[in-house]
Tab-separated table of C-alpha atoms in Angstrom:
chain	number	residue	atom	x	y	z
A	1	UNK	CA	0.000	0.000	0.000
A	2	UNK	CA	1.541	3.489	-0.966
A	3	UNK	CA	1.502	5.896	1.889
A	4	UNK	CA	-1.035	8.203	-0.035
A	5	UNK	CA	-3.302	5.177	-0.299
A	6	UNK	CA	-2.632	5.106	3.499
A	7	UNK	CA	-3.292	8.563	4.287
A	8	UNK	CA	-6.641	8.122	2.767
A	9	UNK	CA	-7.468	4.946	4.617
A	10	UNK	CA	-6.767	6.718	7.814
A	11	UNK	CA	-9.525	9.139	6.890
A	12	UNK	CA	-11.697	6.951	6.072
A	13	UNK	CA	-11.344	4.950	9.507
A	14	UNK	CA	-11.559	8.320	11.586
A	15	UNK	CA	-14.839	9.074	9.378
A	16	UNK	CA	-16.133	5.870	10.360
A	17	UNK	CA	-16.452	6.478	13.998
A	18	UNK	CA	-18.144	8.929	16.121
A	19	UNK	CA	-16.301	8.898	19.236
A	20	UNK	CA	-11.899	8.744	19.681
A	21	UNK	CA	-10.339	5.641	18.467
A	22	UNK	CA	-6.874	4.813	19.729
A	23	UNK	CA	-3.857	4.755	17.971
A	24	UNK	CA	-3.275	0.811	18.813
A	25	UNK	CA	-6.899	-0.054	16.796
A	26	UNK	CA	-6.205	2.384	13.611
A	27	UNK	CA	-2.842	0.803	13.345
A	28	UNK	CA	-4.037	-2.873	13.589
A	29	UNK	CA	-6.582	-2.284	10.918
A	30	UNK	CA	-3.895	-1.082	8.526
A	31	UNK	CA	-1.217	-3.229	9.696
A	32	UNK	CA	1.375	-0.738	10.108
A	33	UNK	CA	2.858	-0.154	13.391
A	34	UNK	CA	1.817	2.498	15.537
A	35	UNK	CA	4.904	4.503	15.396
A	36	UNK	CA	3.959	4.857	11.828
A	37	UNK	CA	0.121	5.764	12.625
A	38	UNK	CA	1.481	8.595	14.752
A	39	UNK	CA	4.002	9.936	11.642
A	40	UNK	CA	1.097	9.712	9.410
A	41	UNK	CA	-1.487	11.428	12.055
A	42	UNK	CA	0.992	14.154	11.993
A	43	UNK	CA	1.273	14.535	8.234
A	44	UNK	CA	-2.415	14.790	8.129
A	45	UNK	CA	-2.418	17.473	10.985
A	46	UNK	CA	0.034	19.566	8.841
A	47	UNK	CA	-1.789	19.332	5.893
A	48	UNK	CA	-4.846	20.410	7.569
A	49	UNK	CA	-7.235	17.589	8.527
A	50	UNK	CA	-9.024	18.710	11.831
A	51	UNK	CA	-7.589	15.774	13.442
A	52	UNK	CA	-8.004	16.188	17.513
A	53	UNK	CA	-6.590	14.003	19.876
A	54	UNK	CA	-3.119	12.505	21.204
A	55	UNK	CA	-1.329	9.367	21.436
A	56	UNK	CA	-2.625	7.130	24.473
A	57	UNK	CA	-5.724	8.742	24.340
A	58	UNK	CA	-7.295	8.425	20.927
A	59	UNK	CA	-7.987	10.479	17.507
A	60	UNK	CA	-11.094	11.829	16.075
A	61	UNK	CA	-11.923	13.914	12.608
A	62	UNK	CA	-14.339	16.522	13.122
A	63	UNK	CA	-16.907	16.791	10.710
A	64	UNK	CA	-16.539	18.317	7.400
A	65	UNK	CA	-13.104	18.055	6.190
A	66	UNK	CA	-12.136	16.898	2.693
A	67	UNK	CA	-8.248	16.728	1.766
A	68	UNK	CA	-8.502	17.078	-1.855
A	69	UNK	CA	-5.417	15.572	-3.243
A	70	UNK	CA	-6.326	12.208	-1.072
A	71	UNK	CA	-10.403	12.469	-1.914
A	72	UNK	CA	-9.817	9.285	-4.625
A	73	UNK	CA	-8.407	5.904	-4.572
A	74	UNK	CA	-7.482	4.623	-8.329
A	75	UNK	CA	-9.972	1.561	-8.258
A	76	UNK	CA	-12.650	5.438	-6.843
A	77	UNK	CA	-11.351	7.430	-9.910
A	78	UNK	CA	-11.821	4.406	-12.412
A	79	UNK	CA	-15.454	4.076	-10.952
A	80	UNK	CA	-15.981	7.782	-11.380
A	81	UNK	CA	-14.834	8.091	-14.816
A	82	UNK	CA	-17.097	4.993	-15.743
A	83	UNK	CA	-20.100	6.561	-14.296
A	84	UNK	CA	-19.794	9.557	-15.770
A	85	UNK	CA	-19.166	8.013	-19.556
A	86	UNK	CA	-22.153	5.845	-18.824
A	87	UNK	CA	-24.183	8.853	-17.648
A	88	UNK	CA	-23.136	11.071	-20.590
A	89	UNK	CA	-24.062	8.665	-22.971
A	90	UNK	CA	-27.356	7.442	-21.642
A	91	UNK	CA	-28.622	10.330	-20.104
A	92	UNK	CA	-30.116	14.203	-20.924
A	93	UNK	CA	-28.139	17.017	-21.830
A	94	UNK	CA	-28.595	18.757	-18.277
A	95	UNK	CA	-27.417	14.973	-16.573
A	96	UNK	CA	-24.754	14.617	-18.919
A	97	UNK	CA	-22.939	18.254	-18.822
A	98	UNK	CA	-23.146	17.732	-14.784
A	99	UNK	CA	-20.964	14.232	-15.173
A	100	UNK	CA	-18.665	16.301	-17.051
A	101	UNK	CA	-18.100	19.214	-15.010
A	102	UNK	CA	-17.850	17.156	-11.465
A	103	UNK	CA	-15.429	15.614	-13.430
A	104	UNK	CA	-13.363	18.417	-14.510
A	105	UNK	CA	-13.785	19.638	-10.794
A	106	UNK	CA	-12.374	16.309	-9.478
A	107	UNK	CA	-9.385	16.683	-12.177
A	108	UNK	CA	-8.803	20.528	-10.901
A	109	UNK	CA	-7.745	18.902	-6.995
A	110	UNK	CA	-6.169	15.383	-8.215
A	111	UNK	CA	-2.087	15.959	-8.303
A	112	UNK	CA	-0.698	14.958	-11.228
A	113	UNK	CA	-0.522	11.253	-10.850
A	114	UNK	CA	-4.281	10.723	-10.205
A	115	UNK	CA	-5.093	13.002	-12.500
A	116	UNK	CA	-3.436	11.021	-15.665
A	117	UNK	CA	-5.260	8.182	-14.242
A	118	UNK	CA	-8.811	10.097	-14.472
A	119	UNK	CA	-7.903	11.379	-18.286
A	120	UNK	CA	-6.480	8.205	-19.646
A	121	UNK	CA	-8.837	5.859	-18.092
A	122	UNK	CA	-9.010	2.450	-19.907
A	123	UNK	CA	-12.717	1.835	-19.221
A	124	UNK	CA	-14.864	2.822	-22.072
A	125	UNK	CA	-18.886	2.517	-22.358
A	126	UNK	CA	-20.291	0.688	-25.180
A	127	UNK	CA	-23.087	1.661	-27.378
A	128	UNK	CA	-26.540	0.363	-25.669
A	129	UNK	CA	-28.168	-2.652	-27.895
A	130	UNK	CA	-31.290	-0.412	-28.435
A	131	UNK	CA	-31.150	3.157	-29.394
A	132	UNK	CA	-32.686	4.845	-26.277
A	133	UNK	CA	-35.277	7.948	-26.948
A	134	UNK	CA	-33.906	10.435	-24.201
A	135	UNK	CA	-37.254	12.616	-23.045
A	136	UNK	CA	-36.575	16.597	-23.341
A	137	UNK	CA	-38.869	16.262	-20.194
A	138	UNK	CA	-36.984	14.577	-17.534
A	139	UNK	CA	-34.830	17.798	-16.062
A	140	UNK	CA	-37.883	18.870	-15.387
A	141	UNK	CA	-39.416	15.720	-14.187
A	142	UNK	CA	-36.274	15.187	-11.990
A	143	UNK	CA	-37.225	18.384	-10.108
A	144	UNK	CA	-40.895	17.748	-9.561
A	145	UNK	CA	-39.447	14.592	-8.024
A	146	UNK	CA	-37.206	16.160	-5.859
A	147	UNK	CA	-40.061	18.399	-4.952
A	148	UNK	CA	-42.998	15.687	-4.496
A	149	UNK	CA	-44.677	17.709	-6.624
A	150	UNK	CA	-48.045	15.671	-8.323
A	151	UNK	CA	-47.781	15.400	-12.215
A	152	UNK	CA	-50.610	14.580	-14.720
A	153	UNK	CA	-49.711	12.816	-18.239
A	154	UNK	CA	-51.550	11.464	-21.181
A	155	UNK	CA	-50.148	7.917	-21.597
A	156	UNK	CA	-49.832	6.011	-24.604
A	157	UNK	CA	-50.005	2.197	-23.230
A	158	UNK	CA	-49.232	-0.865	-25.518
A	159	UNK	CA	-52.192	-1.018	-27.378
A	160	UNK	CA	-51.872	2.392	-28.277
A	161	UNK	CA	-54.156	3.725	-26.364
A	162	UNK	CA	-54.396	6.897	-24.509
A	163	UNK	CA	-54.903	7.480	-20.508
A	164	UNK	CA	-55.050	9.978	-18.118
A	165	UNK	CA	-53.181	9.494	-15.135
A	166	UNK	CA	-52.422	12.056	-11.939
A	167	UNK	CA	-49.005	10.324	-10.671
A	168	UNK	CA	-46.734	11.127	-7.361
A	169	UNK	CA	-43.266	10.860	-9.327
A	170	UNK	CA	-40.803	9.021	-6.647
A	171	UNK	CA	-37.482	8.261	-9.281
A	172	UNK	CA	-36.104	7.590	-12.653
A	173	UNK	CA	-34.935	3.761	-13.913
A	174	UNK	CA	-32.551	4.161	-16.159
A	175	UNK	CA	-31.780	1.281	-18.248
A	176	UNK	CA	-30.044	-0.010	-21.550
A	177	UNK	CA	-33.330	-0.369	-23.450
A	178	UNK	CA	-35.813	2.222	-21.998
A	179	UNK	CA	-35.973	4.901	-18.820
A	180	UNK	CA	-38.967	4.251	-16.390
A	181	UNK	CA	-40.875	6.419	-13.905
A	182	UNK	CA	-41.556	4.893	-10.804
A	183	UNK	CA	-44.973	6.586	-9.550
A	184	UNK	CA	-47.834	6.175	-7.073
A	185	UNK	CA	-51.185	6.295	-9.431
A	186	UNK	CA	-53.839	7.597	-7.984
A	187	UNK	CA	-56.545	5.820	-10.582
A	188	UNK	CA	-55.275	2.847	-10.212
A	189	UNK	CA	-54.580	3.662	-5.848
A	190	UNK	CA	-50.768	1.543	-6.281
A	191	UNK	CA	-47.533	2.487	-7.627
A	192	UNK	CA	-46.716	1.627	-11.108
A	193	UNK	CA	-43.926	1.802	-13.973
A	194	UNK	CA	-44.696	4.642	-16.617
A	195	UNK	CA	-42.011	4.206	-19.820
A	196	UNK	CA	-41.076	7.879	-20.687
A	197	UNK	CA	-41.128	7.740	-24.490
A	198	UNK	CA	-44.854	6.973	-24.129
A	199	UNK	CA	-45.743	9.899	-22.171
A	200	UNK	CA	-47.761	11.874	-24.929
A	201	UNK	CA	-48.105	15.014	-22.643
A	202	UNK	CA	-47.148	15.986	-19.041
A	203	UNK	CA	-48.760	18.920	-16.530
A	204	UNK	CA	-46.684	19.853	-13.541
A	205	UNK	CA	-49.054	20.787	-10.926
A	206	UNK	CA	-47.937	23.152	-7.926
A	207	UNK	CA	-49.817	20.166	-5.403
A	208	UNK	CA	-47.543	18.098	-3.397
A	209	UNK	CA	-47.888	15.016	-2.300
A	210	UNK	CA	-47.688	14.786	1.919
A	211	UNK	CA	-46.309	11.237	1.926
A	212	UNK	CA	-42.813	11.177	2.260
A	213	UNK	CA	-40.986	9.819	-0.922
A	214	UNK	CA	-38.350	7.950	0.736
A	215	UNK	CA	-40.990	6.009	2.809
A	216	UNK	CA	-43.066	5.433	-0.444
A	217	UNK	CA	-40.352	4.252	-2.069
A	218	UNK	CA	-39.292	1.694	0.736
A	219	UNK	CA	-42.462	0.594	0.222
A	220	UNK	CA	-42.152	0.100	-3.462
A	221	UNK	CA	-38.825	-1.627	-3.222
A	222	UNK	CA	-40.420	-4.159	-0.839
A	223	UNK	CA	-43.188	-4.678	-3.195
A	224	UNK	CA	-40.964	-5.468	-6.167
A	225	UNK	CA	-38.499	-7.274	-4.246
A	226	UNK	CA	-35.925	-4.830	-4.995
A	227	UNK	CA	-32.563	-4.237	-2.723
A	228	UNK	CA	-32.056	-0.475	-1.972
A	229	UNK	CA	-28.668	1.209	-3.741
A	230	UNK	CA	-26.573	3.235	-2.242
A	231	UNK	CA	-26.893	6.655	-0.518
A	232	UNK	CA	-30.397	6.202	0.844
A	233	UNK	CA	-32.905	4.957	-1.892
């Protein structure tokens, strides 16, 4: 392990916990000794990280303190760059500038090293099988999510034929073939899976649903058998 990679980990572990953690555990989880865990405590100290504590007694990272030329491991940067091809090539225009300028943000902090590593990344994104109609709508959709705010669409079902729905939007599938809203309907009184391409027409109404979405969609996931992802939903 290179001591940058190190440096990082040692973050990570103070982030981890709440309350002081002694020198002698932080060491054993990164098998160094913990001589070593006090030289690189030290660095970190210098270099700013609002580390408090002392040997014998423990160390703890107060909240809100970032290091940016240590933010990224490689196997991070490689997942980032991924992401963000997959994003700008399957997503809108407004999704797809955003990958690209967190990226350039992320280059603009990376030292030199990482930042080769974020520019010449080897992992590319293939074309999807099925040319994927991207919806002018869903910036907008995405907000009236965000905002629980109730939607009405004209939808354009299999049979081609057209039906009025009022929907609580709760998220966004995106997949290879097709991108999904997940949405509570209140004619049919359970959620259901609208494709965007056959939303013929779409209101935004200034009513808000009072159900909170994250609880709606626990509910949903349990329904479908689904496993949450990360960060929350």
């Amino acid at each position: 392990m290179s001591r940058a990679q190190r440096l990082l980990d040692i973050l990570q572990l103070l982030r981890n916990h709440r309350f002081p953690v002694t020198a002698q555990q932080l060491a054993e989880q990164l098998s160094i000794s913990t001589r070593t865990l006090y030289r690189d405590i030290a660095t970190l100290q210098q270099q700013g990280a609002d580390i408090v504590g002392e040997a014998g007694l423990g160390y703890v990272l107060r909240p809100g303190f970032t290091l940016p030329p240590l933010m990224f491991s490689q196997a991070e940067i490689a997942a980032l760059v991924l992401g963000s091809r997959w994003v700008g090539s399957r997503a809108d225009n407004e999704l797809a500038g955003a990958a690209h300028s967190a990226l350039s943000k992320i280059a603009a902090v990376l030292p030199d090293e990482l930042r080769s590593q974020l520019e010449l990344s080897p992992l590319l994104v293939g074309p999807a099988a099925v040319s994927v109609p991207i919806s002018g709508e869903t910036p907008e959709l995405r907000r009236a999510i965000e905002q629980q705010r109730i939607v009405r669409i004209d939808y354009l079902d299999l049979r081609d034929e057209v039906s009025q729905r009022t929907l609580w939007p709760l998220a966004i599938g995106y997949f290879d073939s097709v991108q999904l809203l997940i949405a509570w309907c209140e004619l049919r009184g359970d959620f259901r899976h609208f494709r965007l391409d056959r939303i013929t027409a779409i209101t935004y109404t200034q009513r808000r649903y009072r159900q909170s979405r994250s609880a709606l969609l626990k509910t949903w996931r349990s329904q479908q058998g689904i496993k949450a992802q990360g960060f929350g939903y």
